[in-house]
Coordinates of C-alpha atoms (C1' of nucleotides) in Angstrom, one line a residue:
Chain A
M1 CA -59.5 -34.7 95.1
Q2 CA -61.2 -32.3 97.4
E3 CA -64.7 -33.3 98.6
F4 CA -67.3 -31.4 100.4
R5 CA -70.5 -32.7 101.9
H6 CA -73.8 -31.0 102.5
T7 CA -77.3 -31.9 103.4
I8 CA -80.1 -31.0 101.0
A9 CA -83.7 -32.1 101.8
G10 CA -82.3 -34.8 104.1
D11 CA -79.9 -36.2 101.6
I12 CA -76.1 -36.0 102.0
V13 CA -74.7 -34.7 98.7
T14 CA -71.1 -34.5 97.6
V15 CA -69.2 -31.8 95.8
H16 CA -66.0 -33.1 94.1
V17 CA -63.2 -30.9 93.1
P18 CA -60.6 -32.7 90.9
E19 CA -57.0 -31.6 91.5
D20 CA -55.0 -33.7 89.1
A21 CA -55.2 -35.9 86.0
D22 CA -56.3 -39.0 88.1
D23 CA -59.1 -37.0 89.7
L24 CA -60.2 -35.8 86.2
G25 CA -60.4 -39.4 85.2
M26 CA -62.8 -40.1 88.0
F27 CA -64.9 -37.1 86.9
W28 CA -65.0 -38.7 83.4
D29 CA -66.2 -42.0 84.8
W30 CA -68.9 -40.3 86.7
F31 CA -69.8 -38.2 83.7
Y32 CA -70.4 -41.2 81.4
Q33 CA -72.5 -43.0 84.0
A34 CA -74.5 -39.9 84.9
R35 CA -75.1 -39.2 81.2
E36 CA -76.7 -42.6 80.8
R37 CA -78.9 -42.0 83.9
G38 CA -80.4 -38.7 82.8
P39 CA -79.9 -35.0 82.3
I40 CA -76.8 -33.2 83.7
A41 CA -77.0 -29.8 85.3
L42 CA -74.4 -27.3 84.2
D43 CA -73.3 -23.9 85.6
T44 CA -70.3 -21.6 85.4
E45 CA -68.5 -19.2 87.8
T46 CA -67.0 -16.2 86.2
T47 CA -65.1 -13.0 87.1
G48 CA -68.3 -11.0 86.9
L49 CA -71.4 -10.5 84.8
D50 CA -69.8 -8.3 82.0
I51 CA -69.2 -11.2 79.6
Y52 CA -67.8 -8.9 76.8
S53 CA -65.6 -6.6 78.9
P54 CA -61.9 -7.2 78.1
G55 CA -60.9 -8.6 81.5
F56 CA -63.8 -11.1 81.7
R57 CA -62.8 -14.7 82.5
L58 CA -64.4 -18.1 83.0
R59 CA -63.2 -19.5 86.3
T60 CA -65.0 -22.9 86.9
V61 CA -67.5 -25.1 85.1
Q62 CA -69.7 -27.3 87.3
F63 CA -71.6 -30.5 86.3
G64 CA -74.0 -32.3 88.6
D65 CA -77.0 -34.5 89.2
A66 CA -79.2 -34.7 92.3
H67 CA -76.5 -36.1 94.5
D68 CA -73.1 -35.2 93.1
A69 CA -71.4 -32.1 91.7
W70 CA -68.1 -31.7 90.0
V71 CA -66.4 -28.4 90.0
I72 CA -63.9 -28.2 87.2
L73 CA -61.3 -25.5 87.7
W74 CA -61.3 -24.1 84.1
E75 CA -59.0 -21.3 85.1
R76 CA -56.2 -23.8 85.6
G77 CA -56.2 -24.5 81.9
G78 CA -54.6 -27.6 80.4
H79 CA -56.5 -30.8 81.1
F80 CA -59.0 -29.0 83.3
D81 CA -60.5 -27.0 80.4
S82 CA -60.2 -29.8 77.9
Y83 CA -62.1 -32.2 80.1
A84 CA -64.7 -29.6 80.8
R85 CA -65.1 -28.7 77.2
D86 CA -65.5 -32.3 76.2
A87 CA -68.1 -32.9 78.8
I88 CA -70.1 -29.9 77.8
R89 CA -70.0 -31.0 74.1
R90 CA -71.0 -34.5 75.0
T91 CA -73.9 -33.7 77.2
R92 CA -77.2 -34.3 75.5
Q93 CA -79.7 -33.3 78.1
I94 CA -78.5 -30.1 79.8
L95 CA -80.1 -28.4 82.8
I96 CA -79.2 -24.7 83.4
H97 CA -80.6 -22.1 85.6
N98 CA -80.8 -18.9 83.5
A99 CA -79.3 -20.6 80.4
A100 CA -78.8 -17.5 78.3
Y101 CA -76.0 -16.3 80.6
D102 CA -74.1 -19.6 80.6
W103 CA -74.6 -20.1 76.8
L104 CA -73.1 -16.7 76.2
V105 CA -70.2 -17.3 78.7
L106 CA -69.4 -20.7 77.1
N107 CA -69.7 -19.3 73.6
Q108 CA -67.4 -16.4 74.5
C109 CA -64.8 -18.2 76.7
A110 CA -64.9 -21.8 75.6
G111 CA -65.7 -21.2 71.9
I112 CA -68.7 -23.5 72.1
P113 CA -71.4 -21.9 69.9
L114 CA -74.6 -21.4 71.8
E115 CA -76.5 -22.9 68.8
D116 CA -74.8 -26.2 69.8
L117 CA -76.0 -26.0 73.4
A118 CA -79.5 -24.5 73.1
P119 CA -81.3 -27.4 71.5
W120 CA -80.3 -29.7 74.4
T121 CA -81.0 -27.2 77.2
T122 CA -83.8 -27.1 79.7
D123 CA -83.7 -23.7 81.6
T124 CA -85.1 -24.1 85.1
R125 CA -85.6 -20.3 85.2
I126 CA -88.0 -20.5 82.2
L127 CA -89.9 -23.4 83.8
A128 CA -90.3 -21.4 87.0
A129 CA -91.5 -18.2 85.1
L130 CA -94.1 -20.3 83.3
I131 CA -95.4 -21.5 86.7
D132 CA -95.5 -18.1 88.3
P133 CA -94.0 -15.1 86.5
R134 CA -94.2 -12.7 89.4
Q135 CA -91.2 -11.0 91.0
P136 CA -90.7 -11.4 94.8
S137 CA -91.7 -7.7 95.1
E138 CA -95.1 -8.6 93.5
G139 CA -95.8 -11.5 95.8
G140 CA -94.3 -14.2 93.7
I141 CA -91.5 -16.7 94.5
G142 CA -89.3 -15.0 92.0
T143 CA -87.1 -16.9 89.5
G144 CA -83.8 -16.9 91.5
L145 CA -82.2 -20.2 92.3
K146 CA -82.3 -19.6 96.0
P147 CA -86.0 -18.7 96.5
L148 CA -87.0 -21.5 94.0
S149 CA -84.9 -24.1 95.9
A150 CA -86.3 -22.9 99.2
R151 CA -89.8 -23.2 97.9
W152 CA -89.5 -26.5 96.0
I153 CA -86.6 -28.4 97.5
D154 CA -85.5 -27.5 101.0
P155 CA -86.5 -24.4 103.0
S156 CA -83.0 -24.2 104.4
A157 CA -81.2 -24.4 101.0
P158 CA -78.2 -22.2 101.2
D159 CA -78.3 -18.7 99.7
T160 CA -75.0 -19.2 97.9
Q161 CA -74.8 -15.7 96.5
A162 CA -75.4 -14.0 99.9
G163 CA -73.1 -16.6 101.6
L164 CA -70.3 -15.7 99.1
T165 CA -70.7 -12.0 99.7
T166 CA -69.9 -12.7 103.4
V167 CA -66.9 -14.7 102.4
F168 CA -65.7 -12.0 100.0
R169 CA -65.8 -9.5 102.9
S170 CA -63.9 -11.7 105.2
L171 CA -61.1 -11.8 102.6
G172 CA -61.1 -8.0 102.2
L173 CA -62.9 -8.3 98.9
T174 CA -66.3 -6.8 97.9
K175 CA -69.4 -7.9 96.0
E176 CA -67.7 -6.3 92.9
T177 CA -64.2 -7.6 93.3
G178 CA -64.9 -10.9 95.0
W179 CA -66.0 -13.0 92.0
A180 CA -62.8 -12.2 90.1
N181 CA -60.4 -12.5 93.0
I182 CA -61.5 -15.2 95.4
P183 CA -58.9 -18.0 95.3
L184 CA -60.1 -21.2 93.7
S185 CA -58.9 -22.9 96.8
N186 CA -61.6 -21.3 98.9
P187 CA -63.8 -24.1 100.3
T188 CA -67.0 -22.1 100.6
F189 CA -66.7 -20.9 97.0
L190 CA -66.2 -24.5 95.8
L191 CA -69.0 -25.9 97.9
Y192 CA -71.5 -23.3 96.8
A193 CA -70.4 -23.6 93.1
G194 CA -71.2 -27.3 93.4
L195 CA -74.5 -26.9 95.3
D196 CA -75.9 -24.7 92.6
V197 CA -75.9 -27.5 90.0
I198 CA -77.2 -30.0 92.5
L199 CA -80.1 -27.6 93.2
T200 CA -80.7 -27.1 89.5
A201 CA -80.7 -30.8 88.9
R202 CA -83.3 -31.3 91.6
L203 CA -85.4 -28.4 90.5
A204 CA -85.9 -29.5 86.9
P205 CA -88.1 -32.6 87.4
I206 CA -90.1 -30.9 90.2
L207 CA -90.9 -27.9 88.0
R208 CA -91.6 -30.1 85.0
A209 CA -94.1 -32.1 87.2
E210 CA -95.7 -28.9 88.4
L211 CA -96.1 -27.5 84.9
S212 CA -97.7 -30.8 83.9
R213 CA -100.0 -30.7 86.9
L214 CA -101.1 -27.2 86.0
G215 CA -101.7 -28.2 82.4
V216 CA -99.1 -26.0 80.8
R217 CA -98.5 -27.3 77.4
D218 CA -95.0 -28.6 76.4
E219 CA -95.3 -26.5 73.2
L220 CA -95.2 -23.3 75.3
V221 CA -92.1 -24.5 77.2
T222 CA -90.3 -25.4 73.9
Y223 CA -91.4 -22.1 72.3
E224 CA -90.0 -20.2 75.3
H225 CA -86.6 -21.9 75.0
E226 CA -86.5 -21.0 71.3
I227 CA -87.2 -17.3 72.1
A228 CA -84.5 -17.4 74.7
R229 CA -82.0 -18.7 72.1
L230 CA -83.0 -16.0 69.6
C231 CA -82.5 -13.3 72.2
A232 CA -79.1 -14.8 73.2
V233 CA -78.0 -14.7 69.5
M234 CA -79.0 -11.0 69.3
Q235 CA -77.2 -10.3 72.6
R236 CA -74.1 -12.0 71.3
T237 CA -74.2 -9.9 68.1
G238 CA -74.5 -6.7 70.0
L239 CA -74.7 -3.2 68.5
L240 CA -72.0 -1.0 67.1
V241 CA -71.4 2.3 68.9
D242 CA -70.3 5.5 67.2
Q243 CA -67.6 6.4 69.7
E244 CA -66.6 9.6 68.0
Y245 CA -70.2 10.8 68.6
A246 CA -71.0 9.2 71.9
A247 CA -67.9 10.3 73.9
P248 CA -68.2 14.0 73.2
L249 CA -72.0 13.7 73.7
A250 CA -71.4 12.2 77.2
R251 CA -69.0 15.1 78.0
R252 CA -71.4 17.8 76.7
L253 CA -74.3 16.4 78.7
A254 CA -72.2 16.2 81.9
E255 CA -71.2 19.9 81.4
E256 CA -74.9 20.8 80.8
A257 CA -75.9 18.9 84.0
A258 CA -73.2 20.6 86.0
H259 CA -74.2 24.1 84.7
Y260 CA -77.9 23.7 85.5
S261 CA -77.1 22.1 88.9
A262 CA -75.1 25.2 89.7
V263 CA -78.0 27.4 88.8
A264 CA -80.3 25.3 91.0
A265 CA -77.8 25.6 93.9
R266 CA -78.1 29.4 93.7
Y267 CA -81.7 28.9 94.7
G268 CA -80.8 26.7 97.7
V269 CA -81.2 23.3 95.9
S270 CA -77.9 21.5 96.5
K271 CA -79.4 18.1 95.3
I272 CA -81.6 18.4 92.2
G273 CA -83.0 14.9 92.9
S274 CA -84.3 16.0 96.4
V275 CA -88.0 16.3 96.2
A276 CA -88.0 18.1 99.6
Q277 CA -85.4 20.7 98.6
V278 CA -87.0 21.5 95.3
S279 CA -90.5 21.8 96.6
E280 CA -89.4 23.9 99.6
A281 CA -87.4 26.3 97.4
L282 CA -90.2 26.6 94.8
T283 CA -92.7 27.4 97.6
G284 CA -90.3 29.9 99.0
M285 CA -90.3 31.6 95.6
G286 CA -94.0 32.0 95.7
E287 CA -95.0 29.1 93.6
T288 CA -98.1 27.1 94.6
L289 CA -97.7 23.3 94.5
T290 CA -100.8 21.2 94.7
E291 CA -100.1 17.7 93.3
R292 CA -99.1 15.1 95.9
T293 CA -97.1 11.8 95.6
D294 CA -98.5 8.5 96.8
A295 CA -96.7 9.0 100.1
G296 CA -98.2 12.4 100.5
A297 CA -95.2 14.6 99.7
L298 CA -95.5 17.6 97.3
K299 CA -94.9 16.4 93.8
V300 CA -92.2 18.1 91.7
D301 CA -92.0 15.8 88.7
K302 CA -91.7 16.9 85.0
A303 CA -95.4 17.4 84.6
V304 CA -95.4 19.8 87.5
L305 CA -92.2 21.7 86.6
L306 CA -92.8 22.2 82.9
P307 CA -95.7 24.6 83.3
L308 CA -93.8 26.5 86.0
A309 CA -90.9 26.9 83.5
D310 CA -93.5 28.1 80.9
L311 CA -92.8 25.0 78.8
D312 CA -95.2 22.7 77.0
R313 CA -94.7 18.9 76.8
D314 CA -92.2 19.4 73.9
W315 CA -90.2 21.9 76.0
Q316 CA -91.4 24.8 73.8
R317 CA -92.1 28.2 75.4
I318 CA -95.8 28.7 76.0
G319 CA -95.7 32.4 76.7
A320 CA -98.2 32.2 79.5
R321 CA -96.0 33.4 82.3
E322 CA -92.5 34.4 83.4
P323 CA -90.5 31.1 83.5
N324 CA -89.4 30.1 87.0
P325 CA -85.6 29.8 86.7
L326 CA -85.3 27.1 89.4
A327 CA -88.0 24.9 87.7
N328 CA -86.2 25.4 84.4
A329 CA -82.8 24.6 85.9
V330 CA -84.0 21.4 87.7
L331 CA -85.7 20.1 84.6
R332 CA -82.6 20.6 82.4
A333 CA -80.1 19.4 84.9
K334 CA -82.1 16.2 85.5
R335 CA -82.5 15.5 81.8
A336 CA -78.9 16.1 81.0
K337 CA -77.8 13.9 83.9
K338 CA -80.0 11.0 82.9
W339 CA -79.2 11.2 79.2
G340 CA -75.5 11.6 79.8
E341 CA -75.0 9.0 82.6
D342 CA -77.6 6.4 81.9
Y343 CA -77.2 6.4 78.1
A344 CA -74.3 8.2 76.4
A345 CA -71.7 7.3 79.1
Q346 CA -72.9 3.7 79.1
F347 CA -72.3 3.4 75.4
V348 CA -68.7 4.4 75.9
T349 CA -67.9 2.4 79.1
Q350 CA -69.7 -0.9 78.2
L351 CA -67.8 -1.5 75.0
D352 CA -66.2 -4.8 74.0
T353 CA -62.8 -4.8 72.1
A354 CA -64.7 -4.4 68.8
G355 CA -66.5 -1.3 69.9
R356 CA -69.8 -3.0 70.4
I357 CA -72.3 -3.1 73.3
H358 CA -74.1 -6.3 74.3
A359 CA -77.1 -5.2 76.3
S360 CA -78.6 -8.0 78.3
I361 CA -81.8 -9.3 76.8
N362 CA -84.1 -11.0 79.3
S363 CA -86.5 -12.9 77.0
L364 CA -89.1 -13.6 79.8
Q365 CA -89.0 -10.8 82.3
A366 CA -92.4 -9.2 82.9
R367 CA -95.4 -10.8 84.5
T368 CA -97.0 -10.7 81.0
G369 CA -93.9 -12.4 79.4
R370 CA -92.6 -9.2 78.0
M371 CA -88.9 -9.0 77.4
S372 CA -86.6 -6.5 79.1
V373 CA -83.2 -5.1 78.1
S374 CA -80.6 -3.8 80.5
G375 CA -77.1 -2.6 80.6
P376 CA -77.8 -0.3 78.9
P377 CA -81.6 -0.2 78.7
L378 CA -81.8 0.0 74.9
Q379 CA -85.6 -0.3 74.9
Q380 CA -85.9 3.0 76.7
L381 CA -83.7 5.4 74.8
P382 CA -85.3 8.8 74.3
S383 CA -87.5 8.7 71.1
G384 CA -88.5 12.4 71.0
D385 CA -85.4 13.3 69.1
H386 CA -82.3 11.7 67.6
V387 CA -79.7 12.8 70.1
I388 CA -79.1 9.5 72.0
R389 CA -80.1 7.0 69.3
R390 CA -77.7 8.7 66.9
A391 CA -74.8 7.0 68.8
I392 CA -76.0 3.5 67.8
L393 CA -74.9 2.4 64.3
A394 CA -75.7 -0.3 61.7
E395 CA -72.7 -2.4 60.6
P396 CA -70.3 -0.8 58.1
G397 CA -72.0 -0.7 54.7
H398 CA -75.4 -1.4 56.4
V399 CA -78.4 0.7 57.2
V400 CA -80.9 0.4 60.1
I401 CA -84.3 -1.1 59.5
S402 CA -87.0 -0.8 62.1
T403 CA -90.1 -2.9 61.5
D404 CA -93.0 -2.4 63.9
F405 CA -96.5 -3.9 64.3
Q406 CA -99.4 -1.5 63.5
A407 CA -101.5 -0.8 66.6
I408 CA -100.7 -4.3 67.9
E409 CA -102.4 -4.2 71.2
M410 CA -105.7 -2.9 69.7
R411 CA -105.6 -5.7 67.1
V412 CA -104.9 -8.3 69.8
L413 CA -107.8 -6.8 71.8
A414 CA -110.1 -7.1 68.8
A415 CA -109.0 -10.7 68.2
L416 CA -109.2 -11.9 71.8
A417 CA -112.4 -10.1 72.8
D418 CA -114.0 -10.8 69.4
V419 CA -114.9 -7.1 69.0
K420 CA -117.1 -7.3 65.9
R421 CA -116.9 -3.8 64.5
M422 CA -113.2 -3.5 65.3
K423 CA -112.4 -6.7 63.5
A424 CA -114.5 -5.5 60.5
G425 CA -112.4 -2.3 60.5
F426 CA -109.0 -4.1 60.6
L427 CA -110.2 -6.6 58.0
S428 CA -111.4 -4.0 55.5
G429 CA -108.9 -1.3 56.4
G430 CA -105.9 -2.1 54.3
E431 CA -102.4 -0.9 54.8
K432 CA -103.0 2.7 56.0
F433 CA -105.9 1.8 58.3
D434 CA -106.2 4.1 61.3
I435 CA -108.1 2.4 64.1
H436 CA -108.5 5.5 66.2
M437 CA -109.9 7.6 63.3
Y438 CA -112.2 4.7 62.4
T439 CA -113.5 4.7 66.0
A440 CA -114.1 8.4 65.9
R441 CA -116.1 8.1 62.7
L442 CA -118.2 5.2 64.1
V443 CA -119.2 7.5 66.9
K444 CA -119.2 11.0 65.4
G445 CA -119.9 10.2 61.8
P446 CA -117.9 11.3 58.7
A447 CA -117.3 14.8 60.3
A448 CA -115.0 13.4 63.0
T449 CA -112.0 15.6 63.5
K450 CA -108.3 15.0 64.4
R451 CA -109.2 16.1 67.9
D452 CA -111.9 13.4 68.1
R453 CA -109.3 10.9 66.9
K454 CA -107.1 11.9 69.8
V455 CA -109.9 11.5 72.3
F456 CA -110.8 8.1 71.0
K457 CA -107.2 7.0 70.9
G458 CA -107.0 7.9 74.6
A459 CA -110.2 6.0 75.2
G460 CA -108.7 2.9 73.4
F461 CA -105.6 3.0 75.5
G462 CA -107.8 3.4 78.6
K463 CA -109.6 0.2 77.6
V464 CA -106.4 -1.8 77.0
Y465 CA -104.9 -0.5 80.3
G466 CA -108.1 -0.7 82.3
G467 CA -108.0 3.0 83.2
G468 CA -110.8 5.4 84.2
S469 CA -112.0 8.7 82.8
R470 CA -110.1 10.8 85.3
T471 CA -106.7 9.4 84.5
L472 CA -107.5 9.5 80.8
A473 CA -108.5 13.2 81.2
R474 CA -105.2 13.9 82.9
Q475 CA -103.2 12.1 80.2
T476 CA -105.0 13.6 77.2
G477 CA -105.6 17.1 78.6
A478 CA -109.3 16.9 77.6
S479 CA -112.1 17.6 80.2
E480 CA -113.3 14.8 82.4
A481 CA -116.9 15.2 81.0
E482 CA -115.7 14.9 77.5
I483 CA -113.7 11.8 78.2
A484 CA -116.5 10.2 80.1
Q485 CA -118.8 10.7 77.1
A486 CA -116.1 9.3 74.8
V487 CA -115.7 6.2 77.0
A488 CA -119.4 5.7 77.1
A489 CA -119.6 6.0 73.3
Y490 CA -116.7 3.6 73.0
D491 CA -118.5 1.0 75.1
R492 CA -121.6 1.3 72.9
V493 CA -119.6 0.8 69.7
F494 CA -117.4 -2.0 71.0
P495 CA -119.6 -3.7 73.7
E496 CA -117.6 -6.9 73.5
I497 CA -114.6 -5.4 75.4
K498 CA -116.5 -4.9 78.7
Q499 CA -118.0 -8.3 78.3
A500 CA -114.7 -10.0 77.7
S501 CA -113.1 -8.1 80.6
S502 CA -115.8 -9.4 83.0
R503 CA -115.5 -12.9 81.6
W504 CA -111.7 -12.9 82.0
Q505 CA -112.0 -11.7 85.6
R506 CA -114.5 -14.4 86.3
Q507 CA -112.2 -17.0 84.8
A508 CA -109.3 -15.8 86.9
F509 CA -111.5 -16.0 90.1
Q510 CA -112.4 -19.6 89.2
N511 CA -108.7 -20.5 88.8
R512 CA -107.3 -19.2 92.1
M513 CA -106.6 -15.7 90.6
V514 CA -104.6 -16.9 87.7
F515 CA -105.8 -16.0 84.2
I516 CA -104.7 -18.3 81.4
S517 CA -103.8 -16.4 78.3
A518 CA -104.7 -17.4 74.7
T519 CA -101.2 -18.9 74.4
G520 CA -101.5 -20.8 77.6
R521 CA -99.5 -18.5 79.7
R522 CA -100.3 -18.3 83.4
L523 CA -101.0 -14.7 84.5
P524 CA -101.5 -14.1 88.2
L525 CA -104.0 -11.3 89.0
D526 CA -103.8 -9.1 92.1
R527 CA -107.0 -9.5 94.0
D528 CA -107.5 -5.7 94.3
R529 CA -106.6 -5.0 90.7
T530 CA -108.6 -7.5 88.7
F531 CA -109.3 -4.9 86.1
A532 CA -105.7 -5.3 84.9
V533 CA -106.7 -8.7 83.3
T534 CA -107.6 -6.9 80.1
N535 CA -104.1 -5.5 79.8
Y536 CA -102.4 -8.7 80.8
A537 CA -104.4 -10.7 78.2
C538 CA -103.5 -8.2 75.4
Q539 CA -99.9 -7.4 76.4
S540 CA -99.0 -11.1 76.9
V541 CA -100.5 -12.2 73.5
A542 CA -98.8 -9.2 71.8
R543 CA -95.6 -10.4 73.3
D544 CA -96.2 -13.9 71.9
V545 CA -97.0 -12.4 68.5
L546 CA -93.6 -10.8 68.6
G547 CA -92.1 -14.1 69.6
Q548 CA -93.9 -15.9 66.7
A549 CA -92.6 -13.2 64.3
M550 CA -89.1 -13.8 65.6
L551 CA -89.3 -17.5 64.9
Q552 CA -90.6 -16.8 61.3
I553 CA -87.8 -14.3 60.8
E554 CA -85.3 -17.0 61.8
S555 CA -86.8 -19.5 59.5
A556 CA -86.5 -17.0 56.7
G557 CA -82.8 -16.7 57.4
L558 CA -83.1 -13.1 58.7
L559 CA -81.9 -13.6 62.3
E560 CA -78.4 -12.5 61.4
F561 CA -79.8 -9.0 60.7
C562 CA -81.7 -8.7 63.9
R563 CA -80.3 -6.6 66.7
L564 CA -83.0 -5.8 69.2
P565 CA -86.6 -6.6 70.1
I566 CA -88.6 -3.6 71.4
H567 CA -92.1 -4.9 72.4
D568 CA -93.8 -4.2 69.0
E569 CA -90.7 -3.6 66.9
I570 CA -87.6 -5.4 65.7
L571 CA -84.5 -3.3 65.0
A572 CA -82.2 -4.7 62.3
S573 CA -79.0 -3.9 60.4
A574 CA -78.9 -4.9 56.8
P575 CA -76.6 -4.3 53.8
K576 CA -77.5 -1.0 52.1
R577 CA -77.9 -2.6 48.7
E578 CA -80.4 -5.2 49.9
A579 CA -82.2 -3.1 52.4
E580 CA -85.3 -2.6 50.4
E581 CA -85.8 -6.4 49.8
I582 CA -84.9 -7.3 53.4
A583 CA -87.3 -4.7 54.8
R584 CA -90.1 -6.2 52.7
E585 CA -89.2 -9.7 54.1
F586 CA -89.4 -8.4 57.7
E587 CA -92.8 -7.0 57.0
R588 CA -93.9 -10.3 55.4
F589 CA -92.7 -12.4 58.3
M590 CA -94.1 -10.1 60.9
S591 CA -97.6 -10.2 59.3
F592 CA -100.1 -13.0 59.9
P593 CA -103.7 -13.4 61.0
L594 CA -104.6 -13.8 64.7
Y595 CA -108.1 -15.3 65.2
G596 CA -109.1 -13.7 62.0
V597 CA -107.6 -10.3 62.7
P598 CA -104.7 -9.3 60.4
I599 CA -101.5 -8.4 62.3
E600 CA -99.6 -6.1 60.1
A601 CA -96.1 -4.6 60.2
E602 CA -94.4 -1.7 58.5
A603 CA -90.7 -1.4 58.0
E604 CA -88.8 1.9 58.0
I605 CA -85.4 2.0 56.3
G606 CA -83.0 4.5 57.8
G607 CA -79.3 5.5 57.3
Q608 CA -76.3 4.4 59.1
S609 CA -77.3 5.4 62.6
W610 CA -80.4 4.5 64.6
G611 CA -80.9 8.2 65.1
S612 CA -81.6 8.6 61.3
L613 CA -85.1 7.2 62.0
Y614 CA -85.6 10.1 64.6
G615 CA -84.4 13.0 62.5
A616 CA -80.6 12.7 62.4
D617 CA -79.1 13.2 58.9
Y618 CA -76.6 10.3 59.2
Chain B
dC1 C1' -84.9 -1.2 101.3
dT2 C1' -88.5 2.2 99.8
dT3 C1' -89.9 6.2 97.4
dC4 C1' -89.7 9.2 93.6
dT5 C1' -88.5 10.4 89.2
dC6 C1' -87.9 9.6 84.2
dA7 C1' -86.7 7.1 79.9
dC8 C1' -89.5 3.5 76.7
dG9 C1' -93.7 0.5 74.3
Chain C
dA1 C1' -122.5 -0.7 92.6
dC2 C1' -118.3 1.6 91.9
dG3 C1' -113.7 2.6 90.1
dT4 C1' -109.0 1.2 89.4
dA5 C1' -104.3 3.3 83.5
dC6 C1' -100.4 -1.7 82.0
dG7 C1' -95.5 -3.5 81.7
dT8 C1' -90.3 -2.5 82.3
dG9 C1' -84.7 -0.4 84.0
dA10 C1' -81.9 2.9 86.4
dG11 C1' -80.3 6.3 89.6
dA12 C1' -80.7 9.6 93.6
dA13 C1' -82.4 10.5 98.0
dG14 C1' -83.9 9.3 102.4
dT15 C1' -85.2 5.9 105.8

DNA sequence: CTTCTCACG
DNA sequence: ACGTACGTGAGAAGT
């Protein structure tokens, strides 16, 4: 038996590393006693983060309480993995920091279904996010084990990740190669592997007590664990990639990027991403640049370059001027590079052995509770045409179904702010109700035009986002005077929105700048951006409406069809012959009243590729 | 590490 | 009294 000692918050703690059958017997004795005393913290060390790549391996499984940790060398196989597997299966109160990752690792490498672990798991990362959801960059503690331990347990708690990076380097390894190649005999690796579970075990009761002190309901904590499980199931399922489409697409986009980069180089721009080079070259060609970035540099983003290239927002020729060839080349090179490298190439390189991608779904990422998807970022694929989404396929014999909420944030706003005439509209509107046209008619009468609709749609978003007339004018292209009038009219028709916004800001002030959402979520407000409370209130409840819908979908037995949550939409793959019926069920389980406002969803049935919903014929 | 850009809801 | 667009992930460039 190897043993390491360390001091945490004044206590000497022990990390045990069993080396033979006798040692494993001692682990078993500890495990049985610890299980009687309370929850057991669990963690894994692996070769990397790419759970589904062919070379991925589980290296160690750690168990621990507040004083002892046991690092089981899974990689050694034999008794080591059978003891670890038995212990995992027999734990009835599990503490994990960022449970979704370890659930998926154990599901993939140990064959333990995540459905068997999830009901017994408390995720300390979820607890922390419900106390303060802000990232460190936003002034929060963050939800990493290190900053949480430093805040709640011991300011000098070791940064095990950073510490290991140093060890990797001393062994001639890197951040990338270290996790897979560090010998299991390395004492720092073993110590840190053990300390992580001890810290998790100590964190859980402290965070529970804090949640209770803050009055956060247990129901919210439970709900959030359920959502994490549903997202993990979708991540495990993954999405099928059309490799015969994606691989040539990645090549074609790389060629296109190279071609237009070469054109830009002829105008003195060697790096198309260099703001300084592009702005200098354009100025040298006689173009006048006026827009500035936050830091004061001349702006050369898409909105600036498109008019110079005589292109509208849909990249169609305007015919107003001779296109600037450099602006045109930079625009096209950047788009081809992004689409090719960030999307198409990722589809090909991140595949598992079955030709599927398993993008990571973070069920509780944003300050508002919104989810995020990364590796690749499937929530952000270009939606203007089918080119990228065409590479994602339904299962063989299936079709894609996309069910999205209708104007969800406006409905949530109407419900939360009790906007009388808006609620009346949603209640009487029926299936094809158009809130923006309804608003235009309220203000302008029956003669309201499509253009009026566009202006009031902008005003509506302005309200939800807390924006002003100037930004709205810039976004919609309408004049500032016209927008100012529309916003004023909007406030007359829906006076409750402004009242609610002020009320919510007052509530936040009285609660140390934390607004409590309708679902009990804690939403910290920045002191100099209190107007954002309107958006936080709506966005976070819209997120919880999606979560509620996901739970109903699971209860209806439809989880197996779900592939991806996208804020106001659920993407699914369903057998072609049952698609019509399943689509209606998605609509049904994504529709329910919210404080008297009907939340409604509409399903769209496509073909075999996701791109079929964006114009592809396949 | 920060800034800028660009993809989404 | 006034005015403030919200939330993400990812990569390149420059500090």
